[in-house]
């Protein structure tokens, strides 16, 4: 199967309300992230229909491949890769290294505390086996004779990982969906909500990302193996 686009995102959760779009903050961000060619900008965060949107800082590369979004309760670091030729070089390792460096810079500047982590990847593939549906679900008699051309399958597992020596409950969520001419694979791996005592440092995030990438590889290998066997 050929990848036509990919998206990698790490999110850290905490209290980031104090980060403003003041000239001083934007200058600090400019200097801190110039090696990545990230340019400070702003966006409107919609909290609720009853509350006016709040202006938040963001950083973007010119080609929009990299983005950092600073919400009131979450920071997203995202890399997008699009290739119309259908060939994408695997960049997960470099994403991990750069994302950790970017998070460390945010820690150095603002002295944040992180309470939760999530890692999300999305891939869209072409030239996939059209019968992959029957590998993941036992269809009813009607759909056995009339195989769906659009469908979605979602699975969630709850596991315990050791993160820097501490046992942590982790959700592993995968969603596989077909949209006529492409197969979309979404993987969301996250620590459970409710952690108000354990503050996560960069070593914990590094350990989490390492295990998340290994889990992602296992899930994708299962899919590719099933696809080849059909």
PDB file of C-alpha atoms in Angstrom:
ATOM      1  CA  UNK A   1       0.000   0.000   0.000  1.00  0.00           C
ATOM      2  CA  UNK A   2       1.254   3.474  -0.840  1.00  0.00           C
ATOM      3  CA  UNK A   3       1.049   6.404   1.561  1.00  0.00           C
ATOM      4  CA  UNK A   4      -0.415   9.553   0.014  1.00  0.00           C
ATOM      5  CA  UNK A   5      -0.205  11.644   3.172  1.00  0.00           C
ATOM      6  CA  UNK A   6       0.803  11.344   6.780  1.00  0.00           C
ATOM      7  CA  UNK A   7       0.250  13.294   9.942  1.00  0.00           C
ATOM      8  CA  UNK A   8       2.124  12.985  13.234  1.00  0.00           C
ATOM      9  CA  UNK A   9       1.057  14.860  16.348  1.00  0.00           C
ATOM     10  CA  UNK A  10       2.081  14.856  19.980  1.00  0.00           C
ATOM     11  CA  UNK A  11      -0.097  16.690  22.486  1.00  0.00           C
ATOM     12  CA  UNK A  12       0.725  17.548  26.082  1.00  0.00           C
ATOM     13  CA  UNK A  13      -1.974  18.624  28.515  1.00  0.00           C
ATOM     14  CA  UNK A  14      -1.714  21.085  31.392  1.00  0.00           C
ATOM     15  CA  UNK A  15      -2.403  24.725  32.255  1.00  0.00           C
ATOM     16  CA  UNK A  16      -1.039  27.037  29.554  1.00  0.00           C
ATOM     17  CA  UNK A  17      -3.514  29.890  29.973  1.00  0.00           C
ATOM     18  CA  UNK A  18      -0.737  32.316  30.916  1.00  0.00           C
ATOM     19  CA  UNK A  19       0.933  32.101  27.494  1.00  0.00           C
ATOM     20  CA  UNK A  20      -0.132  35.227  25.632  1.00  0.00           C
ATOM     21  CA  UNK A  21       0.446  36.713  22.190  1.00  0.00           C
ATOM     22  CA  UNK A  22       2.258  39.739  23.585  1.00  0.00           C
ATOM     23  CA  UNK A  23       5.141  41.193  21.524  1.00  0.00           C
ATOM     24  CA  UNK A  24       7.592  39.999  24.165  1.00  0.00           C
ATOM     25  CA  UNK A  25       6.312  36.412  24.042  1.00  0.00           C
ATOM     26  CA  UNK A  26       6.322  36.355  20.247  1.00  0.00           C
ATOM     27  CA  UNK A  27       9.917  37.612  20.167  1.00  0.00           C
ATOM     28  CA  UNK A  28      11.015  34.936  22.640  1.00  0.00           C
ATOM     29  CA  UNK A  29       9.327  32.255  20.512  1.00  0.00           C
ATOM     30  CA  UNK A  30      10.924  33.641  17.339  1.00  0.00           C
ATOM     31  CA  UNK A  31      14.409  33.394  18.822  1.00  0.00           C
ATOM     32  CA  UNK A  32      13.828  29.973  20.377  1.00  0.00           C
ATOM     33  CA  UNK A  33      12.507  28.272  17.243  1.00  0.00           C
ATOM     34  CA  UNK A  34      14.417  29.990  14.439  1.00  0.00           C
ATOM     35  CA  UNK A  35      16.542  26.858  13.855  1.00  0.00           C
ATOM     36  CA  UNK A  36      13.330  25.098  12.757  1.00  0.00           C
ATOM     37  CA  UNK A  37      12.191  28.036  10.585  1.00  0.00           C
ATOM     38  CA  UNK A  38       9.040  28.296  12.695  1.00  0.00           C
ATOM     39  CA  UNK A  39       7.359  31.685  12.474  1.00  0.00           C
ATOM     40  CA  UNK A  40       5.141  32.898  15.355  1.00  0.00           C
ATOM     41  CA  UNK A  41       1.540  33.679  14.517  1.00  0.00           C
ATOM     42  CA  UNK A  42      -1.796  33.524  16.310  1.00  0.00           C
ATOM     43  CA  UNK A  43      -5.145  31.740  16.130  1.00  0.00           C
ATOM     44  CA  UNK A  44      -8.535  31.943  17.811  1.00  0.00           C
ATOM     45  CA  UNK A  45      -9.377  29.202  20.295  1.00  0.00           C
ATOM     46  CA  UNK A  46     -13.112  28.628  20.583  1.00  0.00           C
ATOM     47  CA  UNK A  47     -13.907  27.672  24.176  1.00  0.00           C
ATOM     48  CA  UNK A  48     -17.706  27.526  24.006  1.00  0.00           C
ATOM     49  CA  UNK A  49     -20.613  29.177  22.228  1.00  0.00           C
ATOM     50  CA  UNK A  50     -21.183  31.354  25.302  1.00  0.00           C
ATOM     51  CA  UNK A  51     -17.599  32.633  25.434  1.00  0.00           C
ATOM     52  CA  UNK A  52     -15.724  34.792  22.964  1.00  0.00           C
ATOM     53  CA  UNK A  53     -12.753  33.126  21.226  1.00  0.00           C
ATOM     54  CA  UNK A  54      -9.364  33.696  22.836  1.00  0.00           C
ATOM     55  CA  UNK A  55      -6.270  34.672  20.853  1.00  0.00           C
ATOM     56  CA  UNK A  56      -3.524  32.072  21.291  1.00  0.00           C
ATOM     57  CA  UNK A  57       0.041  31.788  19.938  1.00  0.00           C
ATOM     58  CA  UNK A  58       1.057  29.349  17.235  1.00  0.00           C
ATOM     59  CA  UNK A  59       4.166  28.709  15.169  1.00  0.00           C
ATOM     60  CA  UNK A  60       4.260  27.504  11.568  1.00  0.00           C
ATOM     61  CA  UNK A  61       6.834  26.728   8.929  1.00  0.00           C
ATOM     62  CA  UNK A  62       6.308  28.500   5.608  1.00  0.00           C
ATOM     63  CA  UNK A  63       5.206  25.285   3.876  1.00  0.00           C
ATOM     64  CA  UNK A  64       2.946  24.400   6.850  1.00  0.00           C
ATOM     65  CA  UNK A  65       4.727  21.083   7.375  1.00  0.00           C
ATOM     66  CA  UNK A  66       5.324  21.861  11.063  1.00  0.00           C
ATOM     67  CA  UNK A  67       2.903  23.549  13.463  1.00  0.00           C
ATOM     68  CA  UNK A  68       2.904  24.277  17.171  1.00  0.00           C
ATOM     69  CA  UNK A  69      -0.458  25.291  18.640  1.00  0.00           C
ATOM     70  CA  UNK A  70      -0.644  26.582  22.228  1.00  0.00           C
ATOM     71  CA  UNK A  71      -4.188  26.141  23.567  1.00  0.00           C
ATOM     72  CA  UNK A  72      -5.248  27.051  27.074  1.00  0.00           C
ATOM     73  CA  UNK A  73      -5.083  23.421  28.247  1.00  0.00           C
ATOM     74  CA  UNK A  74      -3.079  21.705  25.510  1.00  0.00           C
ATOM     75  CA  UNK A  75      -0.036  22.116  23.279  1.00  0.00           C
ATOM     76  CA  UNK A  76       0.043  20.353  19.904  1.00  0.00           C
ATOM     77  CA  UNK A  77       3.202  19.744  17.897  1.00  0.00           C
ATOM     78  CA  UNK A  78       2.332  18.450  14.458  1.00  0.00           C
ATOM     79  CA  UNK A  79       4.089  17.422  11.271  1.00  0.00           C
ATOM     80  CA  UNK A  80       2.199  16.968   8.005  1.00  0.00           C
ATOM     81  CA  UNK A  81       3.597  15.244   4.941  1.00  0.00           C
ATOM     82  CA  UNK A  82       1.797  15.148   1.614  1.00  0.00           C
ATOM     83  CA  UNK A  83       3.140  13.380  -1.464  1.00  0.00           C
ATOM     84  CA  UNK A  84       0.965  13.066  -4.533  1.00  0.00           C
ATOM     85  CA  UNK A  85       3.410  10.546  -5.997  1.00  0.00           C
ATOM     86  CA  UNK A  86       2.389   8.078  -3.319  1.00  0.00           C
ATOM     87  CA  UNK A  87       5.884   7.586  -1.922  1.00  0.00           C
ATOM     88  CA  UNK A  88       6.736   8.970   1.503  1.00  0.00           C
ATOM     89  CA  UNK A  89      10.007   8.481   3.334  1.00  0.00           C
ATOM     90  CA  UNK A  90       9.454   7.259   6.892  1.00  0.00           C
ATOM     91  CA  UNK A  91      10.118  10.188   9.215  1.00  0.00           C
ATOM     92  CA  UNK A  92       8.862   8.945  12.575  1.00  0.00           C
ATOM     93  CA  UNK A  93      12.341   8.903  14.112  1.00  0.00           C
ATOM     94  CA  UNK A  94      13.096  12.473  13.100  1.00  0.00           C
ATOM     95  CA  UNK A  95       9.631  13.567  14.269  1.00  0.00           C
ATOM     96  CA  UNK A  96      10.303  12.151  17.740  1.00  0.00           C
ATOM     97  CA  UNK A  97      13.666  13.894  17.999  1.00  0.00           C
ATOM     98  CA  UNK A  98      12.393  17.270  16.803  1.00  0.00           C
ATOM     99  CA  UNK A  99       9.160  17.139  18.809  1.00  0.00           C
ATOM    100  CA  UNK A 100      11.059  16.394  22.027  1.00  0.00           C
ATOM    101  CA  UNK A 101      13.470  19.248  21.327  1.00  0.00           C
ATOM    102  CA  UNK A 102      10.555  21.613  20.715  1.00  0.00           C
ATOM    103  CA  UNK A 103       8.830  20.550  23.931  1.00  0.00           C
ATOM    104  CA  UNK A 104      12.068  21.040  25.842  1.00  0.00           C
ATOM    105  CA  UNK A 105      12.306  24.583  24.473  1.00  0.00           C
ATOM    106  CA  UNK A 106       8.752  25.293  25.643  1.00  0.00           C
ATOM    107  CA  UNK A 107       9.682  23.928  29.074  1.00  0.00           C
ATOM    108  CA  UNK A 108      12.783  26.097  29.224  1.00  0.00           C
ATOM    109  CA  UNK A 109      10.851  29.235  28.265  1.00  0.00           C
ATOM    110  CA  UNK A 110       7.645  28.850  30.275  1.00  0.00           C
ATOM    111  CA  UNK A 111       8.465  26.284  33.008  1.00  0.00           C
ATOM    112  CA  UNK A 112       5.354  24.247  32.198  1.00  0.00           C
ATOM    113  CA  UNK A 113       4.037  21.161  33.965  1.00  0.00           C
ATOM    114  CA  UNK A 114       2.550  18.399  31.794  1.00  0.00           C
ATOM    115  CA  UNK A 115      -0.189  16.151  33.197  1.00  0.00           C
ATOM    116  CA  UNK A 116      -1.127  14.012  30.178  1.00  0.00           C
ATOM    117  CA  UNK A 117       0.355  13.000  26.831  1.00  0.00           C
ATOM    118  CA  UNK A 118      -1.103  11.751  23.574  1.00  0.00           C
ATOM    119  CA  UNK A 119       0.442  10.654  20.282  1.00  0.00           C
ATOM    120  CA  UNK A 120      -1.698  10.644  17.161  1.00  0.00           C
ATOM    121  CA  UNK A 121      -0.848   9.524  13.650  1.00  0.00           C
ATOM    122  CA  UNK A 122      -2.939   9.482  10.508  1.00  0.00           C
ATOM    123  CA  UNK A 123      -2.061   7.782   7.226  1.00  0.00           C
ATOM    124  CA  UNK A 124      -3.984   7.621   3.975  1.00  0.00           C
ATOM    125  CA  UNK A 125      -3.117   4.803   1.622  1.00  0.00           C
ATOM    126  CA  UNK A 126      -3.911   3.921  -1.970  1.00  0.00           C
ATOM    127  CA  UNK A 127      -3.498   0.641  -3.866  1.00  0.00           C
ATOM    128  CA  UNK A 128      -4.842  -1.280  -0.880  1.00  0.00           C
ATOM    129  CA  UNK A 129      -6.529  -4.679  -0.991  1.00  0.00           C
ATOM    130  CA  UNK A 130     -10.242  -3.944  -1.603  1.00  0.00           C
ATOM    131  CA  UNK A 131     -11.199  -6.959   0.526  1.00  0.00           C
ATOM    132  CA  UNK A 132      -9.382  -5.759   3.643  1.00  0.00           C
ATOM    133  CA  UNK A 133     -12.807  -5.205   5.283  1.00  0.00           C
ATOM    134  CA  UNK A 134     -13.396  -8.930   5.762  1.00  0.00           C
ATOM    135  CA  UNK A 135     -10.059  -9.259   7.559  1.00  0.00           C
ATOM    136  CA  UNK A 136     -11.240  -7.137  10.472  1.00  0.00           C
ATOM    137  CA  UNK A 137     -14.938  -7.867  10.768  1.00  0.00           C
ATOM    138  CA  UNK A 138     -17.290 -10.780  10.091  1.00  0.00           C
ATOM    139  CA  UNK A 139     -19.938  -9.273   7.808  1.00  0.00           C
ATOM    140  CA  UNK A 140     -23.636 -10.084   7.865  1.00  0.00           C
ATOM    141  CA  UNK A 141     -24.989 -12.127   4.975  1.00  0.00           C
ATOM    142  CA  UNK A 142     -26.037  -9.007   3.052  1.00  0.00           C
ATOM    143  CA  UNK A 143     -22.620  -7.342   3.278  1.00  0.00           C
ATOM    144  CA  UNK A 144     -20.915 -10.652   2.608  1.00  0.00           C
ATOM    145  CA  UNK A 145     -22.548 -10.595  -0.815  1.00  0.00           C
ATOM    146  CA  UNK A 146     -22.341  -6.810  -1.207  1.00  0.00           C
ATOM    147  CA  UNK A 147     -19.039  -5.754   0.323  1.00  0.00           C
ATOM    148  CA  UNK A 148     -19.139  -2.145   1.580  1.00  0.00           C
ATOM    149  CA  UNK A 149     -17.142   0.485  -0.297  1.00  0.00           C
ATOM    150  CA  UNK A 150     -17.217   2.815   2.721  1.00  0.00           C
ATOM    151  CA  UNK A 151     -16.835   1.683   6.330  1.00  0.00           C
ATOM    152  CA  UNK A 152     -15.208   2.437   9.690  1.00  0.00           C
ATOM    153  CA  UNK A 153     -13.823   0.073  12.332  1.00  0.00           C
ATOM    154  CA  UNK A 154     -12.698   1.428  15.712  1.00  0.00           C
ATOM    155  CA  UNK A 155     -10.873  -0.479  18.472  1.00  0.00           C
ATOM    156  CA  UNK A 156      -9.645   0.576  21.929  1.00  0.00           C
ATOM    157  CA  UNK A 157      -7.277  -1.301  24.234  1.00  0.00           C
ATOM    158  CA  UNK A 158      -6.203  -0.288  27.731  1.00  0.00           C
ATOM    159  CA  UNK A 159      -2.667  -1.230  28.731  1.00  0.00           C
ATOM    160  CA  UNK A 160      -0.179  -0.417  31.489  1.00  0.00           C
ATOM    161  CA  UNK A 161       3.189   1.049  30.522  1.00  0.00           C
ATOM    162  CA  UNK A 162       6.240   1.800  32.612  1.00  0.00           C
ATOM    163  CA  UNK A 163       7.069   5.457  32.039  1.00  0.00           C
ATOM    164  CA  UNK A 164      10.340   6.417  33.713  1.00  0.00           C
ATOM    165  CA  UNK A 165       9.748   3.705  36.320  1.00  0.00           C
ATOM    166  CA  UNK A 166       6.103   4.556  37.034  1.00  0.00           C
ATOM    167  CA  UNK A 167       3.167   2.351  35.974  1.00  0.00           C
ATOM    168  CA  UNK A 168       0.769   4.389  33.851  1.00  0.00           C
ATOM    169  CA  UNK A 169      -2.587   3.458  32.296  1.00  0.00           C
ATOM    170  CA  UNK A 170      -2.559   4.064  28.549  1.00  0.00           C
ATOM    171  CA  UNK A 171      -5.338   3.935  25.946  1.00  0.00           C
ATOM    172  CA  UNK A 172      -4.471   2.578  22.498  1.00  0.00           C
ATOM    173  CA  UNK A 173      -7.132   3.573  19.977  1.00  0.00           C
ATOM    174  CA  UNK A 174      -7.091   2.703  16.289  1.00  0.00           C
ATOM    175  CA  UNK A 175      -9.613   3.533  13.599  1.00  0.00           C
ATOM    176  CA  UNK A 176      -9.538   2.032  10.140  1.00  0.00           C
ATOM    177  CA  UNK A 177     -11.849   3.504   7.531  1.00  0.00           C
ATOM    178  CA  UNK A 178     -12.332   3.246   3.802  1.00  0.00           C
ATOM    179  CA  UNK A 179     -13.529   6.196   1.734  1.00  0.00           C
ATOM    180  CA  UNK A 180     -14.043   4.810  -1.785  1.00  0.00           C
ATOM    181  CA  UNK A 181     -10.499   5.270  -3.140  1.00  0.00           C
ATOM    182  CA  UNK A 182      -8.370   5.510  -0.003  1.00  0.00           C
ATOM    183  CA  UNK A 183      -7.815   3.658   3.241  1.00  0.00           C
ATOM    184  CA  UNK A 184      -7.408   5.892   6.294  1.00  0.00           C
ATOM    185  CA  UNK A 185      -5.605   4.656   9.390  1.00  0.00           C
ATOM    186  CA  UNK A 186      -5.778   6.699  12.598  1.00  0.00           C
ATOM    187  CA  UNK A 187      -3.890   5.722  15.748  1.00  0.00           C
ATOM    188  CA  UNK A 188      -4.350   7.631  19.008  1.00  0.00           C
ATOM    189  CA  UNK A 189      -2.283   6.573  22.022  1.00  0.00           C
ATOM    190  CA  UNK A 190      -2.822   8.554  25.217  1.00  0.00           C
ATOM    191  CA  UNK A 191      -2.419   8.476  28.970  1.00  0.00           C
ATOM    192  CA  UNK A 192      -5.740   8.422  30.783  1.00  0.00           C
ATOM    193  CA  UNK A 193      -7.397  11.625  32.039  1.00  0.00           C
ATOM    194  CA  UNK A 194      -7.534  12.340  35.736  1.00  0.00           C
ATOM    195  CA  UNK A 195      -3.827  12.583  36.484  1.00  0.00           C
ATOM    196  CA  UNK A 196      -3.577  15.615  38.760  1.00  0.00           C
ATOM    197  CA  UNK A 197      -0.622  14.543  40.889  1.00  0.00           C
ATOM    198  CA  UNK A 198       2.026  13.111  38.569  1.00  0.00           C
ATOM    199  CA  UNK A 199       3.877  15.795  36.626  1.00  0.00           C
ATOM    200  CA  UNK A 200       5.468  14.481  33.453  1.00  0.00           C
ATOM    201  CA  UNK A 201       8.971  15.573  32.548  1.00  0.00           C
ATOM    202  CA  UNK A 202      10.747  15.271  29.217  1.00  0.00           C
ATOM    203  CA  UNK A 203      12.159  11.828  30.151  1.00  0.00           C
ATOM    204  CA  UNK A 204       8.649  10.471  30.717  1.00  0.00           C
ATOM    205  CA  UNK A 205       7.507  11.924  27.397  1.00  0.00           C
ATOM    206  CA  UNK A 206      10.534  10.370  25.670  1.00  0.00           C
ATOM    207  CA  UNK A 207       9.681   6.961  27.168  1.00  0.00           C
ATOM    208  CA  UNK A 208       6.033   7.356  26.170  1.00  0.00           C
ATOM    209  CA  UNK A 209       6.897   8.266  22.568  1.00  0.00           C
ATOM    210  CA  UNK A 210       9.293   5.329  22.247  1.00  0.00           C
ATOM    211  CA  UNK A 211       6.605   2.841  23.310  1.00  0.00           C
ATOM    212  CA  UNK A 212       3.923   4.622  21.275  1.00  0.00           C
ATOM    213  CA  UNK A 213       6.033   4.344  18.115  1.00  0.00           C
ATOM    214  CA  UNK A 214       6.670   0.647  18.772  1.00  0.00           C
ATOM    215  CA  UNK A 215       2.933   0.070  19.250  1.00  0.00           C
ATOM    216  CA  UNK A 216       2.151   1.994  16.078  1.00  0.00           C
ATOM    217  CA  UNK A 217       4.587  -0.201  14.162  1.00  0.00           C
ATOM    218  CA  UNK A 218       2.922  -3.364  15.495  1.00  0.00           C
ATOM    219  CA  UNK A 219      -0.530  -2.131  14.458  1.00  0.00           C
ATOM    220  CA  UNK A 220       0.631  -1.169  10.966  1.00  0.00           C
ATOM    221  CA  UNK A 221       2.495  -4.453  10.510  1.00  0.00           C
ATOM    222  CA  UNK A 222      -0.684  -6.362  11.390  1.00  0.00           C
ATOM    223  CA  UNK A 223      -2.553  -4.411   8.744  1.00  0.00           C
ATOM    224  CA  UNK A 224       0.120  -4.893   6.085  1.00  0.00           C
ATOM    225  CA  UNK A 225       0.414  -8.604   6.839  1.00  0.00           C
ATOM    226  CA  UNK A 226      -3.341  -9.128   6.577  1.00  0.00           C
ATOM    227  CA  UNK A 227      -3.384  -7.120   3.373  1.00  0.00           C
ATOM    228  CA  UNK A 228      -0.697  -9.269   1.752  1.00  0.00           C
ATOM    229  CA  UNK A 229      -2.274 -12.547   2.799  1.00  0.00           C
ATOM    230  CA  UNK A 230      -5.632 -11.761   1.223  1.00  0.00           C
TER     231      UNK A 230
END
